[in-house]
Each structure stands twice: as structure tokens, then as C-alpha cells.
Coordinates of C-alpha atoms and ligand atoms in Angstrom, one line a residue:
M59 CA -5.0 15.4 -6.0
S60 CA -5.7 19.1 -6.2
Y61 CA -9.2 20.4 -7.1
K62 CA -7.8 21.9 -10.3
T63 CA -6.2 18.6 -11.4
T64 CA -9.3 16.6 -10.5
F65 CA -11.4 19.0 -12.5
C66 CA -9.2 18.9 -15.4
T67 CA -8.8 15.1 -15.2
Y68 CA -12.5 14.6 -15.6
F69 CA -13.7 17.6 -17.6
C70 CA -10.8 18.7 -19.8
S71 CA -9.2 15.3 -20.3
F72 CA -6.0 17.0 -19.1
T73 CA -3.7 14.7 -17.2
M74 CA 0.0 14.8 -16.6
N75 CA 1.6 11.4 -16.9
A76 CA 4.6 10.4 -14.8
T77 CA 6.3 7.2 -15.8
I78 CA 8.6 5.5 -13.2
I79 CA 11.0 2.9 -14.5
G80 CA 11.5 0.2 -11.7
S81 CA 9.5 -0.4 -8.6
G82 CA 12.4 -0.5 -6.0
I83 CA 11.9 1.3 -2.7
A84 CA 12.7 4.6 -4.3
G85 CA 10.4 4.0 -7.3
L86 CA 7.5 3.1 -5.0
A87 CA 8.2 6.2 -2.8
S88 CA 8.4 8.5 -5.9
S89 CA 5.1 7.1 -7.2
I90 CA 3.4 8.1 -3.9
H91 CA 4.9 11.6 -3.9
L92 CA 4.0 12.2 -7.6
A93 CA 0.5 10.8 -7.3
R94 CA -0.1 13.1 -4.3
K95 CA 1.2 15.9 -6.5
G96 CA -1.5 15.3 -9.1
Y97 CA 0.3 13.2 -11.7
Q98 CA -1.2 10.1 -13.2
V99 CA 1.6 7.7 -12.3
Q100 CA 2.5 4.4 -14.0
I101 CA 5.4 2.2 -12.9
I102 CA 7.0 -0.1 -15.4
E103 CA 8.7 -3.0 -13.8
Q104 CA 10.6 -5.9 -15.5
A105 CA 10.0 -8.3 -12.6
P106 CA 6.7 -10.0 -11.8
S107 CA 6.4 -8.1 -8.6
F108 CA 7.3 -4.8 -6.9
G109 CA 10.1 -4.1 -4.4
G110 CA 13.3 -4.7 -6.3
K111 CA 16.0 -5.8 -3.8
L112 CA 13.3 -5.8 -1.0
N113 CA 12.0 -9.2 -1.8
T114 CA 11.1 -12.6 -0.3
I115 CA 12.3 -16.2 -0.8
I116 CA 10.3 -19.1 0.4
L117 CA 12.0 -22.5 0.8
G118 CA 9.8 -25.2 2.2
N119 CA 8.7 -24.1 5.7
Y120 CA 11.2 -21.2 5.8
R121 CA 10.7 -17.6 4.6
F122 CA 13.6 -15.2 4.1
D123 CA 14.0 -11.6 3.2
S124 CA 16.2 -11.8 0.1
G125 CA 18.0 -8.4 0.4
P126 CA 18.0 -5.7 3.1
S127 CA 17.8 -7.0 6.7
L128 CA 18.5 -3.9 8.7
F129 CA 15.8 -1.3 9.0
T130 CA 16.6 2.2 10.3
M131 CA 14.7 5.5 10.3
P132 CA 11.2 4.0 9.9
H133 CA 9.8 7.5 9.9
F134 CA 10.9 7.9 6.3
V135 CA 8.4 5.1 5.4
T136 CA 5.5 6.2 7.7
E137 CA 5.6 9.8 6.5
L138 CA 4.5 8.5 3.1
L139 CA 1.5 6.7 4.4
D140 CA -2.1 7.6 5.1
P141 CA -2.9 7.5 8.9
D142 CA -4.7 4.1 8.8
L143 CA -1.7 2.6 6.9
V144 CA 0.7 4.0 9.5
Q145 CA -1.3 2.0 12.1
K146 CA -1.2 -1.1 9.9
F147 CA 2.6 -0.9 9.3
Q148 CA 4.0 -2.3 12.6
Y149 CA 7.6 -3.0 13.5
F150 CA 9.7 -4.1 16.4
K151 CA 12.5 -2.0 17.9
L152 CA 15.4 -4.3 18.5
P153 CA 16.9 -4.2 22.0
V154 CA 20.2 -5.5 20.7
L155 CA 21.7 -3.9 17.6
C156 CA 24.0 -6.8 16.9
N157 CA 25.8 -9.7 18.5
Y158 CA 29.5 -9.6 17.8
F159 CA 31.6 -12.8 17.9
Y160 CA 35.3 -12.3 17.8
P161 CA 37.8 -15.0 16.5
D162 CA 39.1 -15.6 20.0
G163 CA 35.6 -16.8 21.0
S164 CA 34.6 -13.6 23.0
Q165 CA 31.2 -12.1 22.4
F166 CA 29.8 -8.6 22.7
H167 CA 26.1 -7.7 22.6
A168 CA 25.7 -4.2 21.3
S169 CA 22.7 -2.7 23.2
S170 CA 20.5 -0.3 21.4
Q171 CA 20.3 1.8 24.6
I172 CA 23.1 4.2 24.1
E173 CA 24.0 4.5 27.8
T174 CA 24.0 0.7 28.3
F175 CA 26.1 0.4 25.1
I176 CA 28.6 2.9 26.4
D177 CA 28.8 1.2 29.9
E178 CA 29.1 -2.3 28.4
A179 CA 31.5 -1.4 25.6
A180 CA 33.8 0.5 28.1
H181 CA 33.9 -2.7 30.2
F182 CA 34.2 -5.2 27.4
F183 CA 36.8 -3.3 25.3
D184 CA 38.5 -1.7 28.3
E185 CA 38.2 1.8 26.8
P186 CA 37.3 4.9 28.8
K187 CA 33.5 5.7 28.6
S188 CA 34.4 9.3 27.8
K189 CA 36.1 8.2 24.5
I190 CA 33.1 6.1 23.4
Q191 CA 30.7 8.9 24.3
R192 CA 32.9 11.4 22.4
F193 CA 32.9 9.2 19.3
L194 CA 29.1 8.9 19.3
N195 CA 28.7 12.7 19.9
H196 CA 31.0 13.2 16.9
S197 CA 28.8 10.8 14.8
K198 CA 25.8 12.9 15.7
R199 CA 27.6 16.1 14.9
I200 CA 28.5 14.8 11.4
Y201 CA 24.8 13.8 10.9
D202 CA 23.6 17.3 11.9
I203 CA 25.9 19.0 9.5
T204 CA 25.6 16.7 6.5
S205 CA 21.9 15.8 6.7
P206 CA 20.4 19.1 5.4
V207 CA 23.1 19.6 2.7
F208 CA 24.2 16.1 1.6
L209 CA 21.1 14.0 2.3
E210 CA 17.9 16.0 2.0
N211 CA 18.7 18.3 -1.0
S212 CA 20.1 18.1 -4.4
L213 CA 23.9 18.6 -4.2
H214 CA 23.7 19.9 -7.8
R215 CA 21.5 23.0 -7.2
L216 CA 23.0 26.3 -6.2
S217 CA 19.9 26.9 -3.9
T218 CA 21.1 24.1 -1.6
Y219 CA 24.3 26.1 -0.8
T220 CA 22.7 29.5 -0.5
A221 CA 19.9 28.3 1.9
P222 CA 20.7 29.0 5.6
T223 CA 21.3 25.2 6.3
G224 CA 23.7 25.1 3.3
I225 CA 25.7 28.0 4.4
K226 CA 25.9 26.5 7.9
G227 CA 26.9 23.2 6.4
I228 CA 29.7 24.7 4.3
A229 CA 31.0 26.7 7.3
N230 CA 31.2 23.4 9.2
L231 CA 32.8 21.3 6.5
W232 CA 36.1 21.2 8.4
R233 CA 34.4 19.3 11.2
L234 CA 33.6 16.4 8.8
D235 CA 37.0 14.7 9.1
M236 CA 37.2 14.2 5.3
F237 CA 41.0 13.9 5.1
R238 CA 41.5 10.8 7.3
T239 CA 40.2 7.3 6.6
M240 CA 37.6 5.8 9.0
N241 CA 40.2 3.4 10.3
R242 CA 42.9 6.1 10.8
A243 CA 40.4 8.2 12.8
L244 CA 39.4 5.2 15.0
E245 CA 43.0 4.3 15.6
S246 CA 43.7 7.8 16.9
Q247 CA 40.9 7.4 19.4
F248 CA 40.8 3.8 20.6
S249 CA 43.5 1.3 21.5
N250 CA 41.5 -1.9 21.5
P251 CA 41.4 -3.4 17.9
K252 CA 38.1 -5.0 18.7
I253 CA 36.2 -1.7 19.1
I254 CA 38.0 -0.3 16.1
Q255 CA 36.8 -3.3 14.1
L256 CA 33.2 -2.8 15.4
F257 CA 33.1 0.8 14.3
N258 CA 35.0 0.2 11.0
R259 CA 32.2 -2.3 10.1
Y260 CA 29.8 0.6 9.5
A261 CA 31.6 1.3 6.2
T262 CA 29.9 -1.9 4.9
Y263 CA 26.5 -0.3 5.4
N264 CA 27.1 1.5 2.1
G265 CA 29.5 -1.0 0.5
S266 CA 32.7 0.8 1.3
N267 CA 36.2 0.1 2.6
P268 CA 37.0 1.6 6.0
Y269 CA 40.7 1.7 5.2
K270 CA 40.0 4.0 2.3
A271 CA 36.7 5.7 3.0
P272 CA 36.8 9.2 4.6
A273 CA 36.1 9.4 8.4
T274 CA 33.0 11.4 7.5
L275 CA 31.3 8.0 7.2
H276 CA 31.4 7.8 11.0
V277 CA 28.1 9.4 10.6
I278 CA 26.5 6.0 10.1
P279 CA 26.5 4.7 13.7
H280 CA 24.4 7.7 14.6
L281 CA 21.5 6.3 12.5
E282 CA 21.5 3.1 14.6
F283 CA 22.3 4.5 18.0
H284 CA 20.0 7.5 17.8
Y285 CA 17.1 6.3 15.6
G286 CA 17.4 2.6 16.5
A287 CA 17.2 -0.6 14.5
Y288 CA 13.9 -2.2 13.6
L289 CA 12.3 -5.2 12.0
P290 CA 8.8 -4.9 10.5
K291 CA 6.3 -7.3 12.0
T292 CA 6.4 -10.0 9.4
G293 CA 9.8 -9.1 7.9
M294 CA 11.5 -6.5 5.7
R295 CA 9.2 -7.2 2.7
D296 CA 6.4 -5.4 4.7
I297 CA 8.1 -2.1 3.8
A298 CA 7.6 -2.8 0.1
E299 CA 4.1 -4.2 0.7
I300 CA 2.8 -1.1 2.6
L301 CA 4.3 1.3 0.0
Y302 CA 2.6 -0.7 -2.8
E303 CA -0.7 -0.6 -1.0
Q304 CA -0.4 3.2 -0.5
A305 CA 0.6 3.6 -4.2
L306 CA -2.4 1.6 -5.4
R307 CA -4.7 3.6 -3.2
L308 CA -3.5 6.8 -4.9
G309 CA -4.2 5.3 -8.3
V310 CA -0.7 4.4 -9.3
Q311 CA -0.8 1.8 -12.1
F312 CA 1.7 -1.0 -12.3
E313 CA 2.9 -2.7 -15.4
F314 CA 4.8 -5.9 -14.3
N315 CA 6.9 -8.2 -16.5
S316 CA 7.7 -5.3 -18.7
R317 CA 11.3 -4.3 -19.3
V318 CA 12.0 -0.8 -20.5
N319 CA 14.6 -0.7 -23.2
R320 CA 14.4 2.7 -24.8
L321 CA 13.5 6.3 -24.0
H322 CA 12.2 8.2 -26.9
V323 CA 13.8 11.7 -27.1
E324 CA 11.9 14.7 -28.6
N325 CA 13.8 17.7 -29.7
Q326 CA 11.0 20.2 -30.4
S327 CA 11.7 22.6 -27.5
S328 CA 14.9 24.3 -26.5
K329 CA 15.9 21.4 -24.3
P330 CA 15.4 17.8 -25.4
R331 CA 12.8 15.8 -23.5
I332 CA 11.7 12.2 -23.1
S333 CA 8.2 11.9 -24.7
R334 CA 7.7 8.1 -24.5
V335 CA 9.0 5.2 -22.5
I336 CA 9.3 2.1 -24.6
T337 CA 9.4 -1.5 -23.5
E338 CA 11.0 -4.6 -25.0
E339 CA 7.6 -5.8 -26.2
G340 CA 7.1 -2.5 -28.0
K341 CA 4.6 -1.0 -25.6
E342 CA 4.8 2.8 -25.4
F343 CA 4.0 5.0 -22.4
K344 CA 3.5 8.7 -23.1
S345 CA 5.2 10.6 -20.4
D346 CA 5.3 14.2 -19.3
I347 CA 7.8 13.3 -16.5
V348 CA 10.1 10.3 -16.4
V349 CA 11.7 9.0 -13.2
A350 CA 14.3 6.3 -13.6
N351 CA 14.7 4.0 -10.5
V352 CA 17.1 1.7 -12.3
D353 CA 20.8 1.7 -12.1
I354 CA 22.1 4.9 -13.7
K355 CA 24.5 2.9 -15.9
I356 CA 21.4 1.2 -17.5
V357 CA 19.8 4.6 -18.1
Y358 CA 22.8 6.0 -20.0
Q359 CA 24.0 2.9 -21.8
K360 CA 20.8 1.0 -22.6
L361 CA 17.8 3.3 -22.4
L362 CA 19.5 6.4 -23.9
Q363 CA 22.2 4.6 -25.9
K364 CA 24.8 7.1 -24.7
S365 CA 28.3 6.7 -23.2
L366 CA 28.7 7.2 -19.5
P367 CA 29.8 10.6 -18.1
P368 CA 33.4 10.2 -17.0
K369 CA 32.6 10.8 -13.3
I370 CA 30.1 7.9 -13.3
K371 CA 32.3 5.7 -15.5
N372 CA 35.3 6.2 -13.2
A373 CA 33.6 5.8 -9.9
E374 CA 34.5 2.7 -8.0
N375 CA 31.6 0.3 -7.5
S376 CA 30.5 -0.6 -4.0
S377 CA 30.9 -4.1 -2.8
S378 CA 28.5 -6.9 -3.5
A379 CA 27.4 -9.8 -1.4
L380 CA 27.2 -13.6 -1.4
I381 CA 24.2 -14.9 0.5
F382 CA 23.2 -18.4 1.6
Y383 CA 19.6 -18.7 2.7
W384 CA 19.7 -21.7 5.0
G385 CA 16.7 -23.3 6.7
I386 CA 18.4 -24.6 9.9
K387 CA 16.8 -27.4 11.9
Q388 CA 17.9 -26.2 15.3
K389 CA 17.5 -23.2 17.5
F390 CA 20.5 -21.2 18.7
P391 CA 19.7 -19.1 21.9
E392 CA 23.1 -17.5 21.7
L393 CA 22.2 -15.8 18.4
D394 CA 20.0 -12.7 17.9
V395 CA 18.4 -11.1 14.9
H396 CA 21.7 -9.6 13.7
N397 CA 25.0 -11.5 14.3
I398 CA 28.5 -10.8 13.1
F399 CA 31.4 -13.3 13.2
F400 CA 34.4 -11.1 12.6
S401 CA 37.4 -12.1 10.5
N402 CA 40.9 -12.3 12.0
D403 CA 42.4 -9.7 9.7
Y404 CA 39.9 -7.0 8.7
R405 CA 42.3 -5.0 6.6
E406 CA 43.2 -8.1 4.6
E407 CA 39.5 -8.8 4.1
F408 CA 38.8 -5.4 2.5
D409 CA 42.0 -5.6 0.5
A410 CA 40.7 -8.9 -1.0
I411 CA 37.3 -7.3 -1.8
F412 CA 38.4 -4.0 -3.2
H413 CA 41.9 -4.6 -4.7
R414 CA 42.3 -8.3 -5.4
K415 CA 38.6 -8.7 -6.2
T416 CA 38.3 -12.0 -4.5
I417 CA 37.1 -13.5 -1.2
Q418 CA 39.6 -13.8 1.6
K419 CA 40.1 -17.1 3.3
D420 CA 38.6 -16.0 6.6
P421 CA 35.6 -13.7 5.7
T422 CA 33.5 -11.9 8.3
V423 CA 30.1 -13.7 8.4
Y424 CA 26.8 -11.9 9.0
I425 CA 23.8 -14.0 10.0
N426 CA 20.3 -12.4 10.1
I427 CA 17.6 -14.5 11.7
T428 CA 14.1 -12.9 11.4
S429 CA 12.4 -16.0 12.9
K430 CA 13.8 -14.8 16.3
L431 CA 10.9 -12.3 16.2
V432 CA 8.7 -13.5 13.3
G433 CA 7.7 -17.0 14.4
S434 CA 6.1 -17.9 11.1
D435 CA 9.4 -17.5 9.2
A436 CA 10.7 -21.0 10.4
P437 CA 9.2 -24.2 11.8
E438 CA 9.0 -24.5 15.5
Y439 CA 12.2 -26.5 15.8
G440 CA 14.3 -24.3 13.5
E441 CA 15.6 -20.9 12.3
N442 CA 15.8 -19.1 9.0
W443 CA 19.5 -18.1 8.6
F444 CA 20.4 -15.4 6.0
V445 CA 24.1 -15.9 5.9
M446 CA 26.0 -13.2 4.1
I447 CA 29.6 -12.2 3.4
N448 CA 30.8 -9.1 1.6
V449 CA 32.4 -9.8 -1.7
P450 CA 33.7 -7.8 -4.7
H451 CA 31.4 -6.8 -7.5
N452 CA 31.4 -9.1 -10.5
S453 CA 34.4 -8.5 -12.7
G454 CA 34.4 -11.9 -14.4
Q455 CA 35.5 -14.1 -11.4
D456 CA 34.6 -17.8 -11.4
W457 CA 31.7 -17.4 -9.0
K458 CA 30.8 -21.1 -9.1
E459 CA 34.2 -21.8 -7.7
L460 CA 34.3 -18.9 -5.2
V461 CA 30.8 -19.8 -3.9
G462 CA 32.0 -23.3 -3.2
I463 CA 35.1 -22.2 -1.4
A464 CA 33.3 -19.5 0.6
K465 CA 30.6 -22.0 1.7
E466 CA 33.3 -24.3 3.1
K467 CA 35.0 -21.5 4.9
I468 CA 31.8 -20.2 6.4
L469 CA 30.7 -23.6 7.6
Q470 CA 34.1 -24.2 9.2
K471 CA 34.1 -20.9 11.0
L472 CA 30.5 -21.1 12.2
S473 CA 30.9 -24.7 13.3
K474 CA 34.0 -23.9 15.3
L475 CA 32.5 -20.8 17.0
L476 CA 29.0 -22.3 17.6
N477 CA 30.4 -25.7 18.6
V478 CA 28.2 -27.7 16.3
Q479 CA 28.5 -29.2 12.8
V480 CA 26.4 -26.6 11.0
S481 CA 26.4 -28.4 7.6
D482 CA 24.3 -31.2 9.3
L483 CA 21.6 -28.8 10.2
I484 CA 20.9 -27.3 6.8
E485 CA 17.4 -28.4 5.6
T486 CA 17.0 -26.1 2.6
E487 CA 19.4 -23.8 0.7
A488 CA 19.3 -21.0 -1.9
V489 CA 22.2 -18.8 -3.0
L490 CA 22.5 -15.3 -4.2
D491 CA 25.7 -14.0 -5.8
P492 CA 26.8 -10.8 -7.6
I493 CA 25.6 -12.3 -11.0
T494 CA 22.1 -13.1 -9.7
I495 CA 21.9 -9.8 -7.9
E496 CA 22.5 -8.0 -11.3
S497 CA 20.2 -10.2 -13.2
N498 CA 17.4 -9.9 -10.7
T499 CA 17.5 -6.1 -10.2
G500 CA 19.8 -4.6 -12.9
S501 CA 22.4 -3.4 -10.4
D502 CA 25.6 -2.8 -12.2
K503 CA 28.0 -5.8 -11.6
G504 CA 25.9 -6.8 -8.6
S505 CA 27.0 -3.9 -6.4
L506 CA 24.6 -3.5 -3.5
Y507 CA 24.8 0.3 -3.2
G508 CA 25.8 1.8 -6.6
S509 CA 29.2 3.4 -6.3
S510 CA 31.3 3.1 -3.1
S511 CA 32.0 6.0 -0.8
N512 CA 35.7 5.2 -0.8
H513 CA 36.7 8.6 -2.1
R514 CA 36.2 11.8 -0.2
M515 CA 34.4 13.4 -3.2
S516 CA 32.2 10.3 -3.9
A517 CA 29.0 12.2 -2.9
F518 CA 29.8 14.8 -5.6
F519 CA 30.5 12.2 -8.2
R520 CA 27.2 10.5 -8.0
Q521 CA 24.5 11.3 -10.6
A522 CA 22.3 14.2 -9.6
N523 CA 18.6 13.5 -9.1
F524 CA 17.8 15.3 -12.4
S525 CA 19.2 15.3 -15.9
K526 CA 21.0 18.4 -17.1
E527 CA 20.4 17.3 -20.7
Y528 CA 16.8 16.2 -20.7
D529 CA 14.1 18.5 -19.5
N530 CA 11.8 16.0 -17.9
L531 CA 14.1 13.2 -16.8
Y532 CA 14.8 12.5 -13.0
F533 CA 16.7 9.8 -11.1
C534 CA 16.2 8.0 -7.8
G535 CA 17.5 4.8 -6.2
G536 CA 20.7 3.4 -4.8
S537 CA 23.0 4.3 -7.7
V538 CA 22.3 8.1 -7.6
H539 CA 22.4 10.9 -5.0
P540 CA 22.3 10.5 -2.0
G541 CA 23.2 6.8 -2.4
G542 CA 22.1 3.3 -1.5
G543 CA 20.3 1.7 1.5
I544 CA 16.6 2.1 2.3
P545 CA 16.8 5.5 4.2
L546 CA 18.9 7.2 1.5
C547 CA 16.8 5.8 -1.3
L548 CA 13.7 7.2 0.4
L549 CA 15.5 10.6 0.8
G550 CA 16.4 10.5 -2.9
A551 CA 12.7 10.1 -3.8
K552 CA 12.0 13.1 -1.5
I553 CA 14.5 15.2 -3.4
V554 CA 13.1 14.1 -6.7
N555 CA 9.7 15.2 -5.5
K556 CA 11.0 18.6 -4.6
L557 CA 12.5 19.0 -8.0
I558 CA 9.4 18.0 -10.0
P559 CA 7.0 20.8 -10.7
E560 CA 3.4 20.7 -9.4
V561 CA 0.7 19.8 -12.0
H562 CA -1.0 23.1 -13.2
Ligands
LIG765 C1 21.8 -8.6 -0.2 C2 21.5 -7.1 0.1 C3 21.5 -6.7 1.4 C4 21.2 -5.3 1.7 N1 21.2 -4.9 3.0 C5 20.7 -3.7 3.3 C6 20.3 -3.4 4.6 O1 20.4 -4.2 5.5 N2 19.7 -2.2 4.9 C7 19.5 -1.3 3.9 O2 19.0 -0.2 4.1 N3 19.9 -1.6 2.6 C8 20.4 -2.8 2.3 N4 20.7 -3.1 1.0 C9 20.6 -2.1 -0.1 C10 19.1 -1.8 -0.4 O3 18.4 -3.0 -0.6 C11 19.1 -1.0 -1.7 O4 19.9 0.2 -1.6 C12 17.7 -0.5 -2.1 O5 16.7 -1.5 -1.8 C13 17.7 -0.1 -3.5 O6 16.5 0.3 -3.9 P1 16.3 1.0 -5.3 O7 15.1 2.0 -5.2 O8 17.5 1.6 -5.8 O9 15.8 -0.1 -6.3 P2 16.2 -1.6 -6.6 O10 15.8 -2.4 -5.4 O11 17.5 -1.7 -7.1 O12 15.1 -1.9 -7.7 C14 15.3 -1.5 -9.1 C15 14.1 -2.1 -9.8 O13 14.2 -1.7 -11.2 C16 13.8 -2.8 -11.9 N5 14.4 -2.7 -13.3 C17 15.7 -2.7 -13.6 N6 15.9 -2.5 -14.9 C18 14.6 -2.3 -15.4 C19 14.1 -2.1 -16.8 N7 15.0 -1.9 -17.8 N8 12.8 -1.9 -16.9 C20 12.0 -2.1 -15.9 N9 12.4 -2.3 -14.6 C21 13.7 -2.4 -14.4 C22 14.3 -4.0 -11.2 O14 13.6 -5.2 -11.5 C23 14.0 -3.6 -9.7 O15 12.7 -4.0 -9.3 C24 20.9 -4.4 0.7 C25 20.9 -4.9 -0.7 C26 21.2 -6.2 -0.9 C27 21.1 -6.7 -2.4

């Protein structure tokens, strides 16, 4: 807090209030930025605790992270922390990014060491090392071009394009491979369908379809291969815990179990502004700045009672997920922290998700097992399996029926590939589906990442981090620029911080 603000806070009773709606990762990060800027920050959260999708489930002797399981770019978290909290926030770097199981029974361990990955992938997939190296170099190049323009700044401010990095980015747009799909680009480079499937999978990191999404999304592997994959020392929830601790230390106030249902608009100045944030119980929070960390569709339709701008209304939702949290009473040495059991027909699987809006009969199954590194997450004899498949967003399907069918298919597939009757090993179970994802966190139709990136202009169709209509309204989180996933949500909070004025 600046001297001027501190002085005013105590002697002139002058404070600037910033109200943040929602305590997801981007809301927590924004609260830290704004408190450091001198605002008196309050977060209004409908749930009994902070973190949004970054939460925990405890079932008997098993603990599970309920949402995100893959942690990349930890520096976006540590840069928000005081030095002693940086020391406190510990995480493991994973030696293996993912264990891949193919339907024919073959297995590939993707090393996080880039040279080892290239050597082993060249051997396993029978592809020249030079091609794999070229693909990863290309991934890095896309990151270097897009990061300063698309990820670290507002896409909706002229200054982004007139800055030297913006000019360079625009001059290099042709290198981004925007006019082919991810799959088409991979097919032109590799001949083994297994390596094509492996790299196509990165589309799911933001809920997209590799058979539709532009090849620009081949930027995603760079995040894992260059920056690494991590797991916080006692699980993903640590990320939310440490940001919460930092926020409290900076004086951020939390109002839990409080659902915001209206923003009061004041029309006294040339541009309307939000003067108060009002909850369902009728509590009012006077606000000089409002940051919405809830799904953008909630902001327009519910909090402002307005219709959606066409570009948001027409954007295709990202995929959702169906997750089984299984306490498994056996250990599986052949499994790692991240494991993928691929489907036979990947194109058909995405067609089911994005076009037919159902679950295909042989879905790709992802198993995350934090107890591989966090011993306390499962009893000595067992493992905590977070078993997830990608599914369409909710559009009125019979989820009870789909969940039952999917469970059967998943058990059949895993039992066959692991050579054991998995259903006999399940000690405890909980299920999360698109309906519960929406009811827990407010994400429209249960989509994990807001809108998909299936269109080459998707980045431009997302809501900007500021409102053009209301003077003091800002947006952060997975449904607005630059998109979903922990790193992008943290970058969104950083952009919001750049846009919000200092306290005078
Ligand atoms: C199953 C699953 C797996 C995922 N896997 C990964 C992964 O491996 N890696 C990764 O990086 N990302 C992953 N993601 C995506 C990632 O979790 C999200 O992009 C990110 O956590 C979203 O954060 P957010 O800031 O947008 O807020 P959210 O987490 O969406 O939180 C929004 C908050 O707002 C609150 N809220 C909503 N409406 C109101 C209201 N009216 N009043 C008050 N409060 C309200 C909600 O209760 C919630 O706490 C996954 C997501 C899910 C669900």
C-alpha cells in the first residue's frame, strides 16, 4: 500500500473499494494485485470456501483434487507471493509428463526431458528425430509470437498493437498456421497415427477439437515441454490455499456463502458505472471498482439483466468433463501421476463431443493419481484415482443415463488394459458431471474453459478484460480473455491489473 493511500486510509477516511465477484484462481490473483495497488478489496463468493474449480474432495481415507490436475508455469503463482510464501509453496517437477496407453496394448512414457522425449518418441513412433524436434521448435516459435500479444495484454486496446511486441507479433502472424487444423498440420508432418493422436490431445487442454481448432494451438505442448509439469506438495488445492493466505495477509476480506445477483448501475457521469454489488440476501457492497470472476454469461444475463453480445452468444462452448473419483484398494506400479488410455477412433470421439453432443462408445480415459507423490492422499494399500473423460457441455442430455453407460465403458476398457477387474477395487466413489460443474462454480453449461478455441478467430471473440459500457467494470477468469486453465486465468488477472488505475 502506498504512503499516500495509507495516510488517506487512516486520516482522511479515503479508501477505494474494489469488489471481486467469485474467488476462483483469477479472482484470488486479482485480489492480490489490487490490494497491492492500494485498494480495499472484498471478494464475494457464493460457496463456503475459496478456489472455485480448484477444490478438494475427501472420501473416507482418500483425498482428491476435484478439478485441475495439471500444473504448468508455476512462476505465475510464485510471482504473486511474498518471499516467505514462495518458500512455503513447494511443488514437485514431474519426470514423466504422461503415460500413454494405446488400444493395441502398447505404452509410451513421455519424458519431461525434451532430449529424452525426442529420442524415445523417435524410437517408439518410428519417426525421424528431426521431425519431432522441428515440431517442438515450431511450438516454441508460436509461443514467442503469441505470448506478448495474445496472452499478456488486452487484445482490445490499440496500445497492444502499437507496442514493439505487438508490431512484431502482427508481422509474424503468418507463422501461426491459423488456416489449417491441428490435425491437418500434424498429418502433414508425421506418418504414425499414434504420435498424431498424442499431439492432437493438447487441444483438450482448453476444451477444443483438434479436427477443427487452428494449428496455432500447437503452442500448448511448449508450455509442458519447456516449462515442465508440476504437482504442488500436497495437491493442486495448495495453489488456491497459498493465494488465499497471501490475499488475507494483504487485508483482502472474504464474504463466503454470498451469491451476487445484481450490479447497481449509476448513470451520473458520462459513462455508466457500477456503484454497488448486491447479493441475494440483500447485502450491498459499495464499489469503486468491480471485477467479475464469474462466467461472463452470468454477468450479462443475471447480474446486469442484459442480453448477450452476439459474439459471446454465438461462440461455441468448450467441452465439459465427466469425472469419477475412485478410492482404489490396490497399487498400480505401471501407472504414473498422469495417464491416458487413448480411444481407437479419436476423430469419432471429438465428433461425438462437439457435433452429436454425446459420449462415444470408446472414450479416451484420463487417470490422475496424486497419491503417487502425495502419500497422504490414499491409504498405504491404495491409490486415489481421478478418472476423467471429455464430454459435451450440457445441452439437456440425460446425464444419469450417460454417466451409467460411460462408467461401464471405462471399467471395461481399464480392466482389459490393466488386466484386472477394476470394479472390484473401488472402495469409494463420487461423480462430477456437467450439471454439477455448473451448479458448483457457475460455468455456463458445465464447460471447463468458457468458449472453445475451435475457430481461428476465437481469441478475438472472447470478452475483453474490461467493459466498454461501464466505466469501472472488469472481467477475469476462464470465460474471458485470454481463456481458461490456471496459467491463462492468472495472466488474465495480470491484464486486469494493468487496466485498473492506481489509487490516488
Ligand atoms: C474437471 C476440471 C479439470 C480441469 N483441468 C485443468 C488442468 O488440469 N489444468 C488447468 O490449468 N486447468 C484445468 N481446468 C480449468 C481450470 O480449473 C479453470 O480454467 C480455472 O480454475 C477457472 O478459474 P476461474 O478464475 O475462472 O474461476 P472458477 O474456478 O470458475 O470460479 C468462479 C467462482 O465464482 C463463484 N461464483 C459464481 N457465481 C457467483 C455469484 N453469482 N456470486 C458469487 N460467487 C459466484 C463460484 O462459486 C466460483 O468459486 C479444469 C477444470 C475442471 C472443472
